[in-house]
Tab-separated table of C-alpha atoms in Angstrom:
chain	number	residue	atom	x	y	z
A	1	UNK	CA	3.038	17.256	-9.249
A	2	UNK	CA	0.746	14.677	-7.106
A	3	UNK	CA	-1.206	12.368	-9.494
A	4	UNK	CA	-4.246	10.205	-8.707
A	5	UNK	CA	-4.820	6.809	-10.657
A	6	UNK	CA	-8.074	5.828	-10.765
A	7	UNK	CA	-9.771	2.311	-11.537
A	8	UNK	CA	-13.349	2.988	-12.119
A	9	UNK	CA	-16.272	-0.043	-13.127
A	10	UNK	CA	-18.780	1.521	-15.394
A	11	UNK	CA	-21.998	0.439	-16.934
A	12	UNK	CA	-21.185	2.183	-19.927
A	13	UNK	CA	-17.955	3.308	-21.427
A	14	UNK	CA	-16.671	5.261	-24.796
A	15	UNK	CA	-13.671	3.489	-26.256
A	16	UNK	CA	-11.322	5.756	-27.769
A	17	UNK	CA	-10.610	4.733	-31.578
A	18	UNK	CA	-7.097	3.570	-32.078
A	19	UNK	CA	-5.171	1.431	-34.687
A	20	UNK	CA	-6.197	-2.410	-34.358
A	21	UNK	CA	-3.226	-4.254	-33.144
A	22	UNK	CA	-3.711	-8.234	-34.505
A	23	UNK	CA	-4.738	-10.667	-31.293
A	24	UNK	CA	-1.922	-13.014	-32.596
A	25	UNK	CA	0.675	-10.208	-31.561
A	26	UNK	CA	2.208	-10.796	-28.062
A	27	UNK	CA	4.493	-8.700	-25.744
A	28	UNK	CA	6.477	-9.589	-22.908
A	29	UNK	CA	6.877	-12.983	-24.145
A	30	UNK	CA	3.046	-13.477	-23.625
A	31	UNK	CA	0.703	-14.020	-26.110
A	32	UNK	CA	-2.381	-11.668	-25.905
A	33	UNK	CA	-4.837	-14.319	-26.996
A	34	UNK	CA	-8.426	-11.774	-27.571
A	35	UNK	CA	-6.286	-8.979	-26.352
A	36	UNK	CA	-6.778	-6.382	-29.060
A	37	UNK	CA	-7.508	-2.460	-28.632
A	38	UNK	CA	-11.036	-3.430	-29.566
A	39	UNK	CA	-11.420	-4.440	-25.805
A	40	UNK	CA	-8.693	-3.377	-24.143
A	41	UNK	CA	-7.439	0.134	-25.061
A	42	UNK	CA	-6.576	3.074	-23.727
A	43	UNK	CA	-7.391	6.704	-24.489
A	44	UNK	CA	-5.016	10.424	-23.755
A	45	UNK	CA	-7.290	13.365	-22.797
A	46	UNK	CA	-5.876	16.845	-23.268
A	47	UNK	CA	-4.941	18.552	-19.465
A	48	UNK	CA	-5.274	22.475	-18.975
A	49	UNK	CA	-1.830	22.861	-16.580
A	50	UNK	CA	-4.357	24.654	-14.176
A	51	UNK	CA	-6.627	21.766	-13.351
A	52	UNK	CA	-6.370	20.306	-10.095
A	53	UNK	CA	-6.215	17.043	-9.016
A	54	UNK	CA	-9.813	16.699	-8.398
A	55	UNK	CA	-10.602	16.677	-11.704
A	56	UNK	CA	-13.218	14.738	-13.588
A	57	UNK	CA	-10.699	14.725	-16.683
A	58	UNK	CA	-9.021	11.706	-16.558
A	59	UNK	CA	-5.467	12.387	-18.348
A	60	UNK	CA	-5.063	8.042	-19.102
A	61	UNK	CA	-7.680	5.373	-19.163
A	62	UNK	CA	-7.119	1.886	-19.679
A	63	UNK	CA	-10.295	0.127	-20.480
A	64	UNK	CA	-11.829	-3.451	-20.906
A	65	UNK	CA	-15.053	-3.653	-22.720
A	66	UNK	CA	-15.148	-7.992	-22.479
A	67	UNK	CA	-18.315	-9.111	-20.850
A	68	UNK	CA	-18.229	-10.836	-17.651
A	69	UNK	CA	-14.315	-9.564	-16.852
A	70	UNK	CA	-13.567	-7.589	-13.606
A	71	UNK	CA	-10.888	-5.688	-14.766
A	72	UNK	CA	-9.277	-2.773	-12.665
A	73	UNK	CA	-11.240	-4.851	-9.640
A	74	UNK	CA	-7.583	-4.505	-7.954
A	75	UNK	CA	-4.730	-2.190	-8.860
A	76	UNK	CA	-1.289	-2.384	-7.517
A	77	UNK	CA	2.133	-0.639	-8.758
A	78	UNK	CA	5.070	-0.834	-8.305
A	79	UNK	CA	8.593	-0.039	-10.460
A	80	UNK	CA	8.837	-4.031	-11.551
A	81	UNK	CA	11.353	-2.891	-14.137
A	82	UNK	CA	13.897	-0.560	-11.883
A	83	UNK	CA	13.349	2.424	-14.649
A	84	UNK	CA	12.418	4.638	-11.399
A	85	UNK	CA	9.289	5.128	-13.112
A	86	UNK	CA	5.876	3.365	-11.334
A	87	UNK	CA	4.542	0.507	-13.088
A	88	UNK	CA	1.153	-0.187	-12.781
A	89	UNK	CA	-0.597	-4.064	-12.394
A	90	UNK	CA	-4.074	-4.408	-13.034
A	91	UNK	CA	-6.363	-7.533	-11.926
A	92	UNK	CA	-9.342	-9.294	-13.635
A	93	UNK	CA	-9.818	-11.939	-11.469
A	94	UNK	CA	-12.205	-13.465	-14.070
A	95	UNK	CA	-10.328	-12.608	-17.197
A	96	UNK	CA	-11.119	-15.610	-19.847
A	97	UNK	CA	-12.523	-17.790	-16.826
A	98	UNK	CA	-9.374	-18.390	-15.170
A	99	UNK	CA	-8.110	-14.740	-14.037
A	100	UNK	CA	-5.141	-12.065	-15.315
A	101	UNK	CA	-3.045	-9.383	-14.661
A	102	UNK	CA	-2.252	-6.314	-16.890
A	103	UNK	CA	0.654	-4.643	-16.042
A	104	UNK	CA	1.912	-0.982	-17.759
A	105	UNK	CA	5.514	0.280	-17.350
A	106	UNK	CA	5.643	3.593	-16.590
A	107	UNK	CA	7.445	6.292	-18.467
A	108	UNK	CA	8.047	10.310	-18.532
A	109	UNK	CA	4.894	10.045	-20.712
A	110	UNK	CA	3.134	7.697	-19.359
A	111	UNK	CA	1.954	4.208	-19.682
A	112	UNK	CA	1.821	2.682	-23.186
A	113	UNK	CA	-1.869	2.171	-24.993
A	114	UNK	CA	-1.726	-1.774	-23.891
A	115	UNK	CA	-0.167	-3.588	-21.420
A	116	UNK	CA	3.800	-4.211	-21.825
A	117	UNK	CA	2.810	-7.920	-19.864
A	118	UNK	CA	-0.267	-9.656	-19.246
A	119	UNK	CA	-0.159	-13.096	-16.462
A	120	UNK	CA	-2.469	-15.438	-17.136
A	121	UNK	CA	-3.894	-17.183	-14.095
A	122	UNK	CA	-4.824	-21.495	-13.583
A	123	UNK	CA	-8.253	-20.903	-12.385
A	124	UNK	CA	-11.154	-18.144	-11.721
A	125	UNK	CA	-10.142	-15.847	-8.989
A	126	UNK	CA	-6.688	-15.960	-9.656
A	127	UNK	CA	-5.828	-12.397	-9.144
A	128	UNK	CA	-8.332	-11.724	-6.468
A	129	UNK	CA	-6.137	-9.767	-5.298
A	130	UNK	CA	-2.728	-8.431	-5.792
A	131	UNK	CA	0.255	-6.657	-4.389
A	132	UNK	CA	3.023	-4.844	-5.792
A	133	UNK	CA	4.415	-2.060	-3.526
A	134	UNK	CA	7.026	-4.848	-2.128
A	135	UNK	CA	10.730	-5.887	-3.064
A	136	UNK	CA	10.963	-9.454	-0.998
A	137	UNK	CA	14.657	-10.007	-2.236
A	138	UNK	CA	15.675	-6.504	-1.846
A	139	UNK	CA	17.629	-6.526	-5.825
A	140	UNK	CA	16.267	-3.206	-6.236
A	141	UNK	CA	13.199	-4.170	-8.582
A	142	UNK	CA	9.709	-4.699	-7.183
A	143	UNK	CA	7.974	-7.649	-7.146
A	144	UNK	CA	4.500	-8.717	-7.839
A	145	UNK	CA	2.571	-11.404	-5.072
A	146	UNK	CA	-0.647	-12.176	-6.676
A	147	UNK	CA	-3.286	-14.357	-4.149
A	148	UNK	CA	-5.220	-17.227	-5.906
A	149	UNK	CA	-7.387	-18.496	-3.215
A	150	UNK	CA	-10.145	-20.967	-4.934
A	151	UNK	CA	-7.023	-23.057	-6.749
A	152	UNK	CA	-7.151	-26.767	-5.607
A	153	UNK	CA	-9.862	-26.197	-2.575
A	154	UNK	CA	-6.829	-24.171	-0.340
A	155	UNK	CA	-5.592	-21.798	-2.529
A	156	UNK	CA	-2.263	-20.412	-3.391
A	157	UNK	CA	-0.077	-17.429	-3.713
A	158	UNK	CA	2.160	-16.543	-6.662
A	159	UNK	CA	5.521	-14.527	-6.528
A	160	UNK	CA	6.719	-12.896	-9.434
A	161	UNK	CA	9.800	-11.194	-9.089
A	162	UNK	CA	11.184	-8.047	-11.065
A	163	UNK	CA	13.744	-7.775	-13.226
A	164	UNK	CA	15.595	-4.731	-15.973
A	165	UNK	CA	12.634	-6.358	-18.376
A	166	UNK	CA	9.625	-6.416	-16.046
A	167	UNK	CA	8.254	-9.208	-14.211
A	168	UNK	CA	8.870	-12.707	-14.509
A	169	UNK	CA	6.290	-14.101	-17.333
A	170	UNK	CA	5.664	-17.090	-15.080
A	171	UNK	CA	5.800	-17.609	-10.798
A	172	UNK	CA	8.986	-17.976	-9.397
A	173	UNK	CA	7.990	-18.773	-5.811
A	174	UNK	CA	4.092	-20.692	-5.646
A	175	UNK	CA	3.199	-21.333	-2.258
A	176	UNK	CA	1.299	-23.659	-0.620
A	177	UNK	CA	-0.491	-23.030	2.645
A	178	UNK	CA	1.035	-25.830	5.270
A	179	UNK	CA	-1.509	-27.440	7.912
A	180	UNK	CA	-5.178	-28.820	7.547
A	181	UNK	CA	-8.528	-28.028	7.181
A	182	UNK	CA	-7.619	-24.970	5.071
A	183	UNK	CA	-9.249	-22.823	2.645
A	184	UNK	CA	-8.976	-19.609	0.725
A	185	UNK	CA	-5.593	-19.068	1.072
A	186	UNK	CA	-4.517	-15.821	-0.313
A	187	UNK	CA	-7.858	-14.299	0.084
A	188	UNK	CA	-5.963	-11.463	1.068
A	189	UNK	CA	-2.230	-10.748	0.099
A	190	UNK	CA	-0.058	-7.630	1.245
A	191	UNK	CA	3.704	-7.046	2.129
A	192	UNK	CA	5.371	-5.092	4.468
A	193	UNK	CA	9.217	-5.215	6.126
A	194	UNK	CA	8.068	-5.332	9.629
A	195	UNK	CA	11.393	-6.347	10.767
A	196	UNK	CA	13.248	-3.644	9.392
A	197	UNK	CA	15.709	-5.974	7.712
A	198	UNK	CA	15.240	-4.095	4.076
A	199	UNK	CA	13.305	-7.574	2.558
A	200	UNK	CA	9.587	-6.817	2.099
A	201	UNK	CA	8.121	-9.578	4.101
A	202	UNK	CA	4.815	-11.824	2.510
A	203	UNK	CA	1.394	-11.703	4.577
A	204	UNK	CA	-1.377	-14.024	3.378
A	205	UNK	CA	-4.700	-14.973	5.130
A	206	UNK	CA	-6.236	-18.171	5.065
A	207	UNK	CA	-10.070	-19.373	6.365
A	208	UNK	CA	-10.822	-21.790	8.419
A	209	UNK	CA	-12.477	-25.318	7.123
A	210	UNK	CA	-15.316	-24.920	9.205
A	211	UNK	CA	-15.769	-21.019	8.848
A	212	UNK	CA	-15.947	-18.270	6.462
A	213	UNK	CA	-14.481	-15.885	8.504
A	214	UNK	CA	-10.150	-15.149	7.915
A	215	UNK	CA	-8.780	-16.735	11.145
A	216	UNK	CA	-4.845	-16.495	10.236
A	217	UNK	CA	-1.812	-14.573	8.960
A	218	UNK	CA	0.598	-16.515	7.039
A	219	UNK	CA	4.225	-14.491	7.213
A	220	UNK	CA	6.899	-15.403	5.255
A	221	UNK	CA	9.826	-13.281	5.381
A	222	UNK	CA	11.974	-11.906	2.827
A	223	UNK	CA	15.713	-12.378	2.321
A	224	UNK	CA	18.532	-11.934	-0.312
A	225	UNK	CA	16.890	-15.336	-1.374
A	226	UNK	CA	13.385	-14.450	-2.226
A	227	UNK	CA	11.227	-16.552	0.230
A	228	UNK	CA	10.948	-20.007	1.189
A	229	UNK	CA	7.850	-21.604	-0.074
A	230	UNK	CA	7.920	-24.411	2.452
A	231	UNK	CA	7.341	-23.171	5.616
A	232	UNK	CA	5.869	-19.738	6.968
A	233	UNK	CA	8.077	-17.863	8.999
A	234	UNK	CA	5.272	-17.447	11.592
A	235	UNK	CA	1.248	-18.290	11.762
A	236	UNK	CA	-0.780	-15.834	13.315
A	237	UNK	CA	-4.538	-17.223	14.314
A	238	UNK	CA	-7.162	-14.761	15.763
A	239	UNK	CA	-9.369	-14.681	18.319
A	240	UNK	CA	-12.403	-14.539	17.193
A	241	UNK	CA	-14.113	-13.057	19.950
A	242	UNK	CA	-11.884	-9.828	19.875
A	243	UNK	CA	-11.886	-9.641	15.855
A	244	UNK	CA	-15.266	-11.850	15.083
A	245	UNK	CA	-14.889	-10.723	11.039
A	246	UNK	CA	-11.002	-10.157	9.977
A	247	UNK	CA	-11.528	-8.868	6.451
A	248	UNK	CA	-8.117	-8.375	4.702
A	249	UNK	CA	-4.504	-7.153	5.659
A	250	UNK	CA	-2.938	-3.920	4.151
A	251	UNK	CA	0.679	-2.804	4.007
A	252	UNK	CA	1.368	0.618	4.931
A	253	UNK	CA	4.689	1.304	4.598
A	254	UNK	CA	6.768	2.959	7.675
A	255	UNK	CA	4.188	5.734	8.874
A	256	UNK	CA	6.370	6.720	12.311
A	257	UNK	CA	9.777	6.908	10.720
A	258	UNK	CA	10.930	3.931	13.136
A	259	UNK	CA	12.742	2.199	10.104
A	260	UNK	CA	10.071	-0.744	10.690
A	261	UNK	CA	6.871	-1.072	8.352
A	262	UNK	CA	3.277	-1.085	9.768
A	263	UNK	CA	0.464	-3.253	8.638
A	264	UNK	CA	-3.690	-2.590	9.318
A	265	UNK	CA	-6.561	-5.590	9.315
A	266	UNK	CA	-9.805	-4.411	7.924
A	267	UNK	CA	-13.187	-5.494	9.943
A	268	UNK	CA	-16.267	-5.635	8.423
A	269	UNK	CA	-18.428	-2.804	10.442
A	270	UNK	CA	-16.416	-0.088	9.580
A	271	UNK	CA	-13.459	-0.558	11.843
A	272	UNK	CA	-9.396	-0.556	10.763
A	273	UNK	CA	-6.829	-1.179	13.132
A	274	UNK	CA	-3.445	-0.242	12.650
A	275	UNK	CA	-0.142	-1.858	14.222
A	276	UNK	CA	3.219	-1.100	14.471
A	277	UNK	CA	5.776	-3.185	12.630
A	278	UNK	CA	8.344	-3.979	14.862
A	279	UNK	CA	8.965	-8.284	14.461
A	280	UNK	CA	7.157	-10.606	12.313
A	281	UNK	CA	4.923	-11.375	15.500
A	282	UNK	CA	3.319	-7.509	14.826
A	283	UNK	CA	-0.793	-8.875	14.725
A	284	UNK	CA	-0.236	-10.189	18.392
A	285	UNK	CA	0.458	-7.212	20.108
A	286	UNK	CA	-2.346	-4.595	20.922
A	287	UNK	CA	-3.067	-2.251	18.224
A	288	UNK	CA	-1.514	1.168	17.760
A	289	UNK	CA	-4.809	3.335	16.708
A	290	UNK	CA	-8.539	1.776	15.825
A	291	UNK	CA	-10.073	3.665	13.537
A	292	UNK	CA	-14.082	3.685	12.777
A	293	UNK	CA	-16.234	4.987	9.658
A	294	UNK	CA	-19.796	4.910	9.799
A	295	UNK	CA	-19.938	4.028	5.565
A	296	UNK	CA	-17.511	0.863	6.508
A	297	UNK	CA	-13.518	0.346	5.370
A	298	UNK	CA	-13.541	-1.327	2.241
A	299	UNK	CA	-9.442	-1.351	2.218
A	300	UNK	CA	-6.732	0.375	3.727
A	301	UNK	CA	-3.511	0.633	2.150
A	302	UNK	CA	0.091	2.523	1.704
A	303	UNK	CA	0.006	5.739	0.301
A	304	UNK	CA	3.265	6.231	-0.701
A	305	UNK	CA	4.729	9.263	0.442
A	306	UNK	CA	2.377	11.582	-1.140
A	307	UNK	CA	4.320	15.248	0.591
A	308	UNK	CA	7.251	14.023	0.406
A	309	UNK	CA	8.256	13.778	3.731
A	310	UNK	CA	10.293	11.295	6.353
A	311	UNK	CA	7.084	9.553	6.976
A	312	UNK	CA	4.696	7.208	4.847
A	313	UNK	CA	1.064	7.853	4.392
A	314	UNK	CA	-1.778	5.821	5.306
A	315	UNK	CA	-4.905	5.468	2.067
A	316	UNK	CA	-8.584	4.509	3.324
A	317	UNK	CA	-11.114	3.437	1.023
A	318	UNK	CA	-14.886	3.524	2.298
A	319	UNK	CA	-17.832	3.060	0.911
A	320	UNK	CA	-17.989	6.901	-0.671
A	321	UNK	CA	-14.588	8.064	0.476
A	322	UNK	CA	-10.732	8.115	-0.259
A	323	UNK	CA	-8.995	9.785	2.577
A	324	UNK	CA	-5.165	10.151	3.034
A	325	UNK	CA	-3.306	10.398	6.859
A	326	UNK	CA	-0.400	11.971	6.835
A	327	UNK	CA	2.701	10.013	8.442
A	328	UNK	CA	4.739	11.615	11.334
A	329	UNK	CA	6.792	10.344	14.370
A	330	UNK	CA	3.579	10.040	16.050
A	331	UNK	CA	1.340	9.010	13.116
A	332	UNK	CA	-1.128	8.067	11.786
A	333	UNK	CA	-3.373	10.471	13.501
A	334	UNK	CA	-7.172	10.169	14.291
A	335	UNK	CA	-8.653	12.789	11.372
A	336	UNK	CA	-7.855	12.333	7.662
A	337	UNK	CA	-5.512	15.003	6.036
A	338	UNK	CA	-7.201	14.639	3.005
A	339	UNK	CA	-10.985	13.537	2.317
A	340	UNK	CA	-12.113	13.065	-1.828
A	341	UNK	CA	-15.757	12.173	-2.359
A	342	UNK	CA	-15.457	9.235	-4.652
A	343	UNK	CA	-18.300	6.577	-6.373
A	344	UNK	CA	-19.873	3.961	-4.506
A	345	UNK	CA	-18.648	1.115	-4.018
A	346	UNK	CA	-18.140	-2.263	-3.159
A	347	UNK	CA	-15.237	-3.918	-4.229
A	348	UNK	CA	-12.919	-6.175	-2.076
A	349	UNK	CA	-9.298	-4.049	-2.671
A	350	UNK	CA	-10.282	-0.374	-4.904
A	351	UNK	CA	-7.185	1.465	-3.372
A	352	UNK	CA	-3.306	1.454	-3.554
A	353	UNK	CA	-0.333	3.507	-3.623
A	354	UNK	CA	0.906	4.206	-7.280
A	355	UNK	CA	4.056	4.547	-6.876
A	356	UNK	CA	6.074	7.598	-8.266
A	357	UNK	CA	4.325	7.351	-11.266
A	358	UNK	CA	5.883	10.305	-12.977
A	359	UNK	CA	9.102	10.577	-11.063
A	360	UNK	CA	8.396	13.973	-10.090
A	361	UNK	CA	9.908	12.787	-6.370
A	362	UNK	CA	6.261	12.863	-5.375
A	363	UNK	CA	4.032	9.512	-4.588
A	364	UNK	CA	1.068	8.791	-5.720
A	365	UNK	CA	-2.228	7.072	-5.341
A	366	UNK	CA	-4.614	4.597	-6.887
A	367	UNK	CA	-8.579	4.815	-5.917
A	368	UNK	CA	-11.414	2.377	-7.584
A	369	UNK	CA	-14.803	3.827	-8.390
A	370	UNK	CA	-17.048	1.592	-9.758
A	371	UNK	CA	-20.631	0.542	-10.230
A	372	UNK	CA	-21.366	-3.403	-9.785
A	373	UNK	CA	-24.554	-3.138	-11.813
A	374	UNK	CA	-23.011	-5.092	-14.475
A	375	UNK	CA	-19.036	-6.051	-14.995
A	376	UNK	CA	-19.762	-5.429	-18.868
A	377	UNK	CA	-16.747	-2.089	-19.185
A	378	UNK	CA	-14.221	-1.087	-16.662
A	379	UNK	CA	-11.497	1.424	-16.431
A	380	UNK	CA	-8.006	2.719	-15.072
A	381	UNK	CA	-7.502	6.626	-15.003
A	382	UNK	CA	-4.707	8.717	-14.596
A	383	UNK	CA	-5.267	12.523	-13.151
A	384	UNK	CA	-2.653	15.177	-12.685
């Protein structure tokens, strides 16, 4: 049974009533400060077995009614635990002024009514943007990378990494970005093995002093050791000329079946081009397919293996799209293999793979809708 997750902002949201858990109760070692079901709660929707996948009957929804938050702004999974059931990670890069993420184990009945861990972040932004369809040290649990870009004027990028009990309750690897006249670093975060060693390698942008614009890939590769927070395994820069507004990286997985992941840079003007892992050097070669959409690419990610195939599949956001490309020895190919007409919207990161988040040997998907009208409500939903 394929499942979509979906992370929706919304001007207005109805709460469903559940029993008030006190804010002084914590969970994963983590103390939920004004966490309570009074703001961040969840609600179960009866299913009819014959509805499809496209309904507007949301099965789960995780909500956050706080003012001024930007929860479900980015949504990750990944099984952080090893239960072989998809955990989910939630952003709110504004959470209490200084940033969060909520993350929900999975289970054969789903996710629990509130988060099983909740990371609190040094700073606003932290949790910009997050990634959790990785395992850097290859121990067989996934691990979260979580980008904190306005942190000290050059930003930073947090590795949690997964364990029988979740993820770590504090960083295990914080790294630094190494040269000068940096900023922003981890604007963008995303993982991918593109040498094909089985260690998910770490790819983080960074910004220029003097411009706005991303002009480097930071790539630090995996190992049995985690990473080394010292020294990138190779810097990237771009030339501006051929890619004048480098948006964000996505992972997406091993589409061709060559045993090497693939990785895609999003432009600004609509265009997404997609490359071929083969060496951690993968951004200097040409590209393997450009893609262009005339609403704009807001991200590009894995899809998981939603048919359960050889081959990984490719997720596009745009503006008022989700689309899915199928994976094959020759993939991705130049039409979508599936097209859902989704809200409008704007946010930096609103798709992801999910994971297998019922274990039904199917993969499955995570799409944002949202409304930036006002940041007052926000949501996660679950559809079978």
């Amino acid at each position: 049974m394929k499942n979509i997750i979906v992370a929706t902002f919304l001007l207005f949201l109805v709460l469903f009533e559940t029993n008030f858990i006190s804010p002084t109760d914590s969970y994963g070692g983590i103390d939920k400060g004004s966490i309570t079901e009074a703001n961040v709660s969840s609600m179960i929707n009866d299913r009819n077995e014959s509805e499809s996948i496209d309904s507007l009957f949301p099965d789960w929804t995780a909500v956050c009614d706080l003012s001024g938050t930007r929860f479900g702004e980015f949504v990750s999974a990944g099984d952080f635990n090893g239960d072989g059931f998809a955990d989910i990670a939630v952003a709110d890069g504004n959470y209490n002024s200084m940033g969060a993420v909520f993350v929900y184990f999975g289970s054969q009945s789903g996710p629990p009514i509130i988060p099983n861990q909740v990371i609190h972040g040094d700073g606003p932004g932290f949790s910009d943007h997050i990634e959790g369809k990785c395992d850097i040290n290859n121990d067989g649990y996934s691990d979260l990378i979580i980008g904190d870009p306005w942190t000290g004027g050059t930003g930073k990028v947090h590795i949690h990494y997964g364990s029988p009990t979740g993820l770590s309750d504090s960083a295990n690897v914080v790294i630094l970005p190494v040269g000068t006249g940096i900023q922003d670093f981890g604007y963008s975060v995303t993982a991918a093995d593109l040498n094909g060693d089985g260690y998910s390698d770490v790819i983080a942008s960074v910004r220029g002093q003097l411009d706005t614009l991303m002009v480097a890939a930071y790539i630090y590769n995996g190992s049995a050791a985690g990473i080394s927070a010292n020294y990138p395994s190779s810097v990237i820069a771009f030339d501006h000329s051929v890619y004048p507004h480098n948006r964000a990286f996505g992972g997406l997985g091993d589409l061709n079946g060559d045993g090497f992941e693939d990785a895609a840079i999003i432009h600004s003007g609509g265009r997404l081009s997609v490359y071929r892992g083969n060496d951690s050097n993968i951004f200097v070669r040409s590209s393997y397919r450009e893609y262009s959409f005339n609403s704009g690419v807001i991200y590009a990610s894995s899809a998981g293996n939603v048919n359960s195939d050889l081959f990984g599949d490719m997720l596009v956001r745009t503006l008022n799209e989700a689309n899915i490309y199928n994976g094959s020895s020759d993939a991705p190919g130049p039409a979508s293999d599936w097209t859902n007409p989704v809200g409008i919207c704007y946010v930096y990161n609103p798709v992801s793979s999910a994971g297998d988040f019922d274990n039904d040997g199917y993969d499955d998907v995570a799409i944002s809708e949202c409304d930036f009208t006002d940041f007052t409500g926000s949501g996660l939903h679950r559809r079978v």
